[in-house]
């Protein structure tokens, strides 16, 4: 009878003239029903033994499965030439599923014996297909059931190291036990050495082509060096972190200035506290044009990382929302902070008084006179009465300037207890650099038997 992985006959010598012959049926099917005969030959003599076999199909309620699924080809690993196809087949007693390095074509069916069969097919293998292919029962069960795996290599001289699809896979936590720097090769024959980037010296480790460099490593930056057919190849950088963290994630986003002129430098700082394994992600108007320069400073003493984004020469197109997102790799917690940046083509100033050109107040009344100011660069305000500057604070009159934002202000003149001598001509003078605006106010404080001279009413309200 023909033999295969599923049907195997083996005869062995025990001792003297005793022999043993074993017929093994792995996952027998309905087609294996029938009469079986074993014939022993010794010279001209022979002997036979026959038996009948009936295969009973498992029922759908038979769970958990009695054995692990069978995966073909039956091997721990397989090397597949680049750009060639391969197929893996798995057979089991219940519905099956696959874990694969990347998404591949899966096909499942139930054969006439009641067993479940599933295959994965790759038409054109690449280095990205390197990894474990694991077949397992898809139904949950409280009992542990084995799975079946095979490791596929697809050597590619242009991709010596398999790119990691695991988020933040280049970050490694420091540990006192074995650590993994997952620089896996696509070619199992590669000779791989771990190198410390700072010292450029080899680092003691055990290399497993299915896992990477194994060992205990100090904080720092590492690369793997592979020697393949006499040529050296280097992996990307892997960062081993020295502190595990555990503190709650905290993010602050600040800018030196949020209002700037064209040609000024934009500098934004994203300060993050938490574990040491943090990943930053920026969004800003000039990102597609790669206008920003990012730097990172690590403060191990305070367990904080400072990410700085700089645009050396701002243009009007750099105006907009800037956001910094920080992800704590250990806890998977994320926080996003944002702020608005405005870039102006030139200096400007506008003043909007909230009082009329002629105002009056009753004796002993408390009155406020306000003006809204929009100015860049920063505004300086001086109040004058009859051409003479008022001090910032006096017993009966006070002035203030409240800054609402980098370009918005409110200027206020307050009469605490109006007196007749407070009547007169007031000027609010706003300056920024070479620009100046004057807003005039004519005030009458009405006494019991006094009124403001009519000629005062002839002064116009002025906004220069």
XYZ file of C-alpha atoms in Angstrom:
464
model
C 0.000 0.000 0.000
C 1.171 3.550 -0.705
C 2.424 5.473 2.309
C 2.131 9.128 3.288
C 2.142 11.314 6.379
C -1.370 10.078 7.190
C -0.687 6.358 6.466
C 2.626 4.939 7.629
C 3.833 1.293 7.996
C 7.069 0.568 9.850
C 8.764 -2.789 10.564
C 11.555 -3.097 13.152
C 13.742 -5.909 14.499
C 13.221 -6.617 18.197
C 15.614 -9.473 19.027
C 16.610 -12.872 17.657
C 13.960 -13.885 15.151
C 11.304 -11.471 16.496
C 10.093 -8.501 14.464
C 7.411 -5.850 14.928
C 5.380 -4.165 12.226
C 3.197 -1.122 13.034
C 0.579 0.482 10.788
C -0.224 4.067 11.821
C -3.234 6.022 10.552
C -3.063 9.688 11.425
C -6.541 11.246 11.446
C -8.189 8.326 9.575
C -10.841 9.187 7.014
C -13.855 7.326 5.641
C -11.841 6.218 2.613
C -9.554 4.266 4.976
C -12.405 1.755 5.679
C -11.604 -1.786 4.509
C -9.737 -5.045 5.068
C -6.042 -4.878 5.896
C -3.584 -7.795 5.544
C -0.013 -8.088 6.799
C 2.216 -10.710 5.163
C 5.479 -11.988 6.718
C 8.026 -13.713 4.440
C 10.990 -15.892 5.572
C 12.702 -17.743 2.766
C 10.081 -19.913 1.091
C 7.702 -19.648 4.014
C 5.042 -16.974 4.583
C 2.324 -16.055 7.081
C -0.577 -13.603 6.985
C -2.825 -11.718 9.396
C -5.942 -9.794 8.334
C -8.330 -7.396 10.064
C -11.212 -5.098 9.121
C -11.204 -1.357 9.878
C -14.236 0.903 10.025
C -13.692 4.629 10.505
C -16.416 6.384 12.459
C -16.772 10.077 11.611
C -16.674 12.436 14.610
C -19.903 14.240 15.517
C -20.179 18.033 15.559
C -20.685 17.905 19.331
C -17.353 16.187 19.919
C -15.431 18.973 21.681
C -12.783 19.642 22.796
C -10.732 17.894 20.096
C -8.779 14.858 21.208
C -5.582 15.832 19.365
C -3.774 18.818 17.929
C -4.456 19.743 14.306
C -2.070 18.296 11.734
C -0.120 20.764 9.600
C 1.577 19.849 6.328
C 4.349 19.927 5.341
C 5.388 18.370 8.626
C 8.516 20.350 9.510
C 9.665 22.912 12.056
C 10.819 25.293 9.333
C 10.833 25.687 5.588
C 12.865 27.913 3.249
C 10.792 29.253 0.341
C 12.617 30.867 -2.609
C 11.846 34.522 -3.231
C 8.794 35.244 -5.452
C 7.705 31.578 -5.567
C 4.336 30.204 -4.321
C 3.746 27.988 -1.299
C 0.723 26.325 0.342
C 0.213 25.064 3.899
C -2.559 22.609 4.788
C -4.039 21.971 8.223
C -6.530 19.252 9.233
C -8.349 18.869 12.543
C -11.447 17.694 14.395
C -13.100 21.132 14.697
C -13.131 24.484 12.969
C -9.629 25.835 12.391
C -7.995 29.250 12.152
C -4.546 30.617 11.325
C -2.093 33.089 12.815
C 0.216 34.389 10.088
C 2.876 37.139 9.843
C 0.731 39.101 7.380
C -2.697 38.603 5.825
C -2.751 35.693 3.374
C -5.436 33.834 1.427
C -7.237 31.257 3.610
C -9.644 28.563 2.404
C -11.594 26.240 4.702
C -13.799 23.191 4.048
C -15.153 20.110 5.792
C -14.376 16.817 4.084
C -16.760 13.835 3.844
C -15.193 12.164 6.875
C -16.247 15.020 9.161
C -12.754 16.443 9.563
C -12.054 20.131 8.932
C -9.411 21.188 6.430
C -7.975 24.671 5.885
C -5.182 25.946 3.676
C -3.183 29.132 3.342
C -1.757 30.029 -0.045
C 0.860 32.604 -1.024
C 1.296 33.153 -4.764
C 4.481 35.239 -4.630
C 6.551 34.962 -1.455
C 8.460 37.999 -0.134
C 10.551 38.666 2.957
C 7.393 39.965 4.671
C 6.032 36.397 4.595
C 8.876 35.282 6.888
C 7.567 34.132 10.267
C 5.444 31.612 12.131
C 2.321 30.105 10.557
C 0.207 28.572 13.298
C -2.938 26.473 12.871
C -5.287 26.167 15.875
C -8.876 25.371 16.804
C -10.950 28.511 16.534
C -13.534 27.635 19.200
C -12.798 28.702 22.779
C -12.283 25.902 25.251
C -11.376 25.775 28.916
C -8.982 22.909 28.264
C -5.577 23.538 26.765
C -5.340 22.194 23.224
C -2.166 22.166 21.234
C -1.654 24.064 18.022
C 0.660 23.279 15.125
C 3.230 25.653 13.670
C 5.841 25.960 10.964
C 8.343 28.772 10.462
C 8.755 30.015 6.891
C 11.893 31.831 5.674
C 11.861 33.818 2.431
C 15.456 34.983 1.841
C 15.668 38.336 0.061
C 19.112 39.934 -0.501
C 17.450 43.366 -0.632
C 15.543 42.814 2.644
C 17.971 41.004 4.967
C 16.006 41.950 8.109
C 12.266 41.336 8.297
C 10.419 44.653 8.863
C 8.478 44.662 12.114
C 4.708 45.114 11.902
C 4.401 45.393 15.701
C 3.760 48.999 16.820
C 6.837 50.409 18.586
C 8.671 47.114 18.050
C 11.998 48.986 18.076
C 11.519 49.862 21.779
C 12.718 47.331 24.357
C 12.167 47.440 28.129
C 15.195 46.838 30.330
C 14.864 43.646 32.344
C 17.012 41.471 34.592
C 15.944 38.385 32.659
C 16.204 37.588 28.954
C 15.308 40.440 26.616
C 14.560 40.265 22.897
C 15.857 42.679 20.276
C 13.670 41.457 17.437
C 15.986 41.860 14.447
C 14.846 38.735 12.584
C 16.558 37.789 9.323
C 14.885 36.513 6.176
C 17.801 34.198 5.450
C 18.457 31.546 8.154
C 22.075 31.128 7.029
C 22.940 34.727 8.022
C 25.588 35.241 10.705
C 24.235 37.982 13.005
C 26.017 40.127 15.600
C 24.476 42.696 17.976
C 26.309 46.064 18.032
C 26.044 48.966 20.502
C 25.632 52.134 18.415
C 27.277 54.419 20.993
C 30.450 52.338 21.413
C 30.375 50.616 17.979
C 31.369 47.430 19.801
C 29.795 43.946 19.549
C 27.522 42.990 22.445
C 27.307 39.515 23.945
C 24.008 37.867 22.976
C 22.467 34.636 21.731
C 20.986 35.010 18.255
C 17.838 33.111 17.256
C 16.809 33.779 13.654
C 13.146 33.261 14.635
C 13.236 35.725 17.563
C 16.274 38.007 17.290
C 19.124 38.831 19.682
C 18.540 37.415 23.178
C 20.247 38.457 26.399
C 20.356 41.130 29.107
C 21.188 44.575 27.720
C 21.848 47.940 29.322
C 20.019 51.097 28.261
C 21.193 52.383 24.898
C 20.791 52.108 21.144
C 21.606 48.896 19.269
C 21.684 47.555 15.705
C 22.073 44.046 14.351
C 24.782 43.304 11.759
C 24.183 40.373 9.399
C 26.904 38.775 7.289
C 25.332 37.113 4.244
C 27.496 35.717 1.428
C 30.373 37.919 2.546
C 28.310 41.150 2.582
C 27.436 43.140 5.705
C 23.883 44.388 6.279
C 22.582 46.498 9.190
C 19.148 46.561 10.775
C 17.301 49.649 11.972
C 18.022 51.001 15.446
C 16.550 49.414 18.583
C 16.268 51.457 21.777
C 16.657 49.731 25.135
C 15.100 51.861 27.870
C 16.491 52.109 31.367
C 13.363 52.850 33.394
C 10.056 51.024 33.319
C 8.034 54.019 34.425
C 4.562 53.373 35.807
C 3.575 56.988 36.432
C 0.405 58.327 34.818
C 0.908 59.922 31.417
C 1.022 63.724 31.458
C 1.507 65.914 28.366
C 2.051 69.673 28.090
C 2.267 71.621 24.817
C 3.753 75.119 24.844
C 5.181 77.605 22.350
C 7.622 80.451 22.847
C 5.230 82.608 20.836
C 1.927 81.811 19.167
C 1.900 85.038 17.116
C 4.829 85.715 14.807
C 5.903 87.649 11.751
C 6.915 86.042 8.483
C 10.556 84.983 8.809
C 10.407 84.395 12.573
C 11.162 80.954 14.005
C 8.326 78.789 15.322
C 9.361 76.751 18.380
C 6.889 74.368 20.026
C 7.692 72.055 22.940
C 5.773 68.905 23.862
C 6.723 67.779 27.372
C 5.724 64.225 28.325
C 5.953 62.443 31.653
C 5.177 58.765 32.157
C 7.135 55.655 31.262
C 10.335 55.954 29.273
C 8.818 54.170 26.294
C 6.849 56.987 24.714
C 6.102 57.606 21.051
C 5.321 61.064 19.677
C 3.235 61.997 16.646
C 2.904 65.547 15.300
C 0.337 67.184 13.045
C 0.868 70.707 11.691
C 0.238 72.693 8.475
C 3.723 72.185 7.024
C 4.104 68.488 7.827
C 3.614 67.242 4.256
C 6.356 69.611 3.122
C 8.524 68.372 6.019
C 9.113 71.942 7.204
C 9.551 71.043 10.875
C 12.780 69.954 12.578
C 12.173 67.643 15.543
C 14.570 67.134 18.458
C 14.237 64.929 21.546
C 15.760 65.473 24.992
C 15.466 62.827 27.689
C 15.602 63.725 31.389
C 16.060 60.476 33.296
C 16.203 62.181 36.708
C 12.730 63.709 36.336
C 11.507 60.880 34.067
C 10.350 63.230 31.336
C 10.953 63.558 27.617
C 10.949 66.899 25.819
C 10.031 66.854 22.121
C 10.695 70.128 20.289
C 9.387 71.072 16.838
C 11.115 74.014 15.119
C 10.336 75.784 11.847
C 13.320 78.130 11.341
C 11.643 80.624 8.995
C 7.872 80.825 9.232
C 5.633 81.732 6.318
C 1.960 82.674 6.286
C 1.182 79.067 5.273
C 2.527 77.879 8.619
C -0.462 79.415 10.409
C -2.842 76.833 11.855
C -3.295 74.142 14.483
C -0.258 72.288 15.845
C -0.935 69.055 17.744
C 1.302 66.644 19.625
C 0.094 63.124 20.451
C 2.013 61.014 22.960
C 1.453 57.278 23.399
C 2.691 55.380 26.445
C 3.785 52.061 24.974
C 3.486 50.209 28.288
C -0.063 51.240 29.181
C -1.189 52.047 25.601
C -2.574 55.322 26.954
C -2.527 58.325 24.594
C -2.932 62.060 25.065
C -3.154 64.803 22.436
C -2.574 68.505 23.017
C -2.912 71.283 20.458
C -2.452 75.026 20.057
C -2.949 77.632 17.343
C -0.070 79.470 15.659
C -0.601 82.679 13.657
C 2.002 84.065 11.279
C 1.409 87.673 10.153
C 2.786 89.326 7.037
C 3.425 92.663 8.832
C 2.900 94.558 12.085
C -0.584 95.874 12.814
C -2.658 97.845 15.314
C -6.389 98.530 15.725
C -8.291 100.220 18.585
C -12.039 99.964 19.239
C -13.230 102.328 22.037
C -16.332 101.283 23.953
C -17.067 104.905 24.932
C -18.359 107.881 22.945
C -16.415 111.031 22.168
C -18.413 112.872 24.852
C -19.216 111.212 28.194
C -20.536 112.474 31.507
C -20.455 111.210 35.100
C -22.317 112.114 38.258
C -20.453 113.402 41.264
C -18.974 110.502 43.355
C -19.975 108.014 40.638
C -17.684 105.065 39.736
C -17.173 104.944 35.941
C -15.091 102.782 33.639
C -14.038 103.651 30.080
C -12.814 100.656 28.029
C -11.167 100.128 24.668
C -10.373 96.828 22.900
C -6.966 96.670 21.233
C -5.574 94.328 18.583
C -1.834 94.765 18.190
C 1.287 92.978 17.054
C 3.894 93.291 18.350
C 2.839 93.957 21.950
C 0.967 97.154 22.765
C 1.934 99.880 25.264
C -0.844 102.175 26.526
C -0.542 105.621 28.115
C -3.501 107.702 29.401
C -3.219 111.497 29.412
C -5.421 114.219 30.921
C -5.191 117.644 29.321
C -1.961 116.438 27.659
C -0.306 115.317 30.925
C 0.293 111.558 31.541
C -1.665 110.012 34.376
C 0.239 107.854 36.826
C -0.687 104.144 36.702
C -2.553 104.385 39.987
C -3.787 107.498 41.792
C -6.098 107.914 44.734
C -9.153 108.584 42.581
C -8.212 107.501 39.029
C -6.654 104.194 37.927
C -5.587 102.832 34.557
C -4.940 99.245 33.546
C -4.046 97.161 30.525
C -5.209 93.549 30.476
C -3.578 91.214 27.938
C -6.107 88.647 26.678
C -3.792 86.958 24.181
C -0.570 87.726 22.340
C -2.467 90.167 20.102
C -5.544 91.164 22.160
C -5.730 93.678 25.002
C -8.272 95.675 26.995
C -7.343 99.175 28.188
C -9.395 100.609 31.069
C -9.624 104.074 32.684
C -11.500 103.976 36.032
C -12.898 106.935 37.992
C -13.164 105.615 41.535
C -15.167 108.595 42.930
C -15.742 111.204 40.245
C -15.040 114.796 41.217
C -15.658 118.003 39.330
C -11.925 118.468 38.783
C -11.863 115.127 36.896
C -13.636 116.849 34.027
C -11.426 117.483 31.046
C -9.864 116.095 27.884
C -8.507 112.522 28.116
C -6.341 110.734 25.569
C -5.680 107.002 25.322
C -2.371 106.598 23.465
C -1.574 103.112 22.079
C 1.919 102.363 20.722
C 3.750 99.336 19.299
C 7.111 99.992 17.732
C 6.715 102.748 15.123
C 2.897 102.711 15.170
C 0.727 104.975 17.362
C -3.008 105.552 17.784
C -4.691 108.264 19.925
C -8.293 107.979 21.134
C -9.758 111.134 22.766
C -12.486 111.433 25.390
C -14.161 114.613 26.665
C -15.511 114.029 30.159
C -17.925 116.148 32.206
C -18.416 115.437 35.889
C -21.713 117.048 36.807
C -21.844 118.785 40.153
C -25.020 119.917 41.950
C -24.907 123.473 40.595
C -22.347 123.185 37.884
C -22.242 122.194 34.286
C -19.502 121.766 31.813
C -18.731 124.855 29.734
C -20.515 124.613 26.420
C -17.313 125.142 24.512
C -15.974 121.755 25.682
C -18.627 120.095 23.592
C -17.057 121.484 20.450
C -13.990 119.164 20.672
C -14.309 116.293 18.206
C -13.726 112.645 19.158
C -10.479 111.580 17.512
C -9.059 108.201 16.482
C -5.750 108.852 14.766
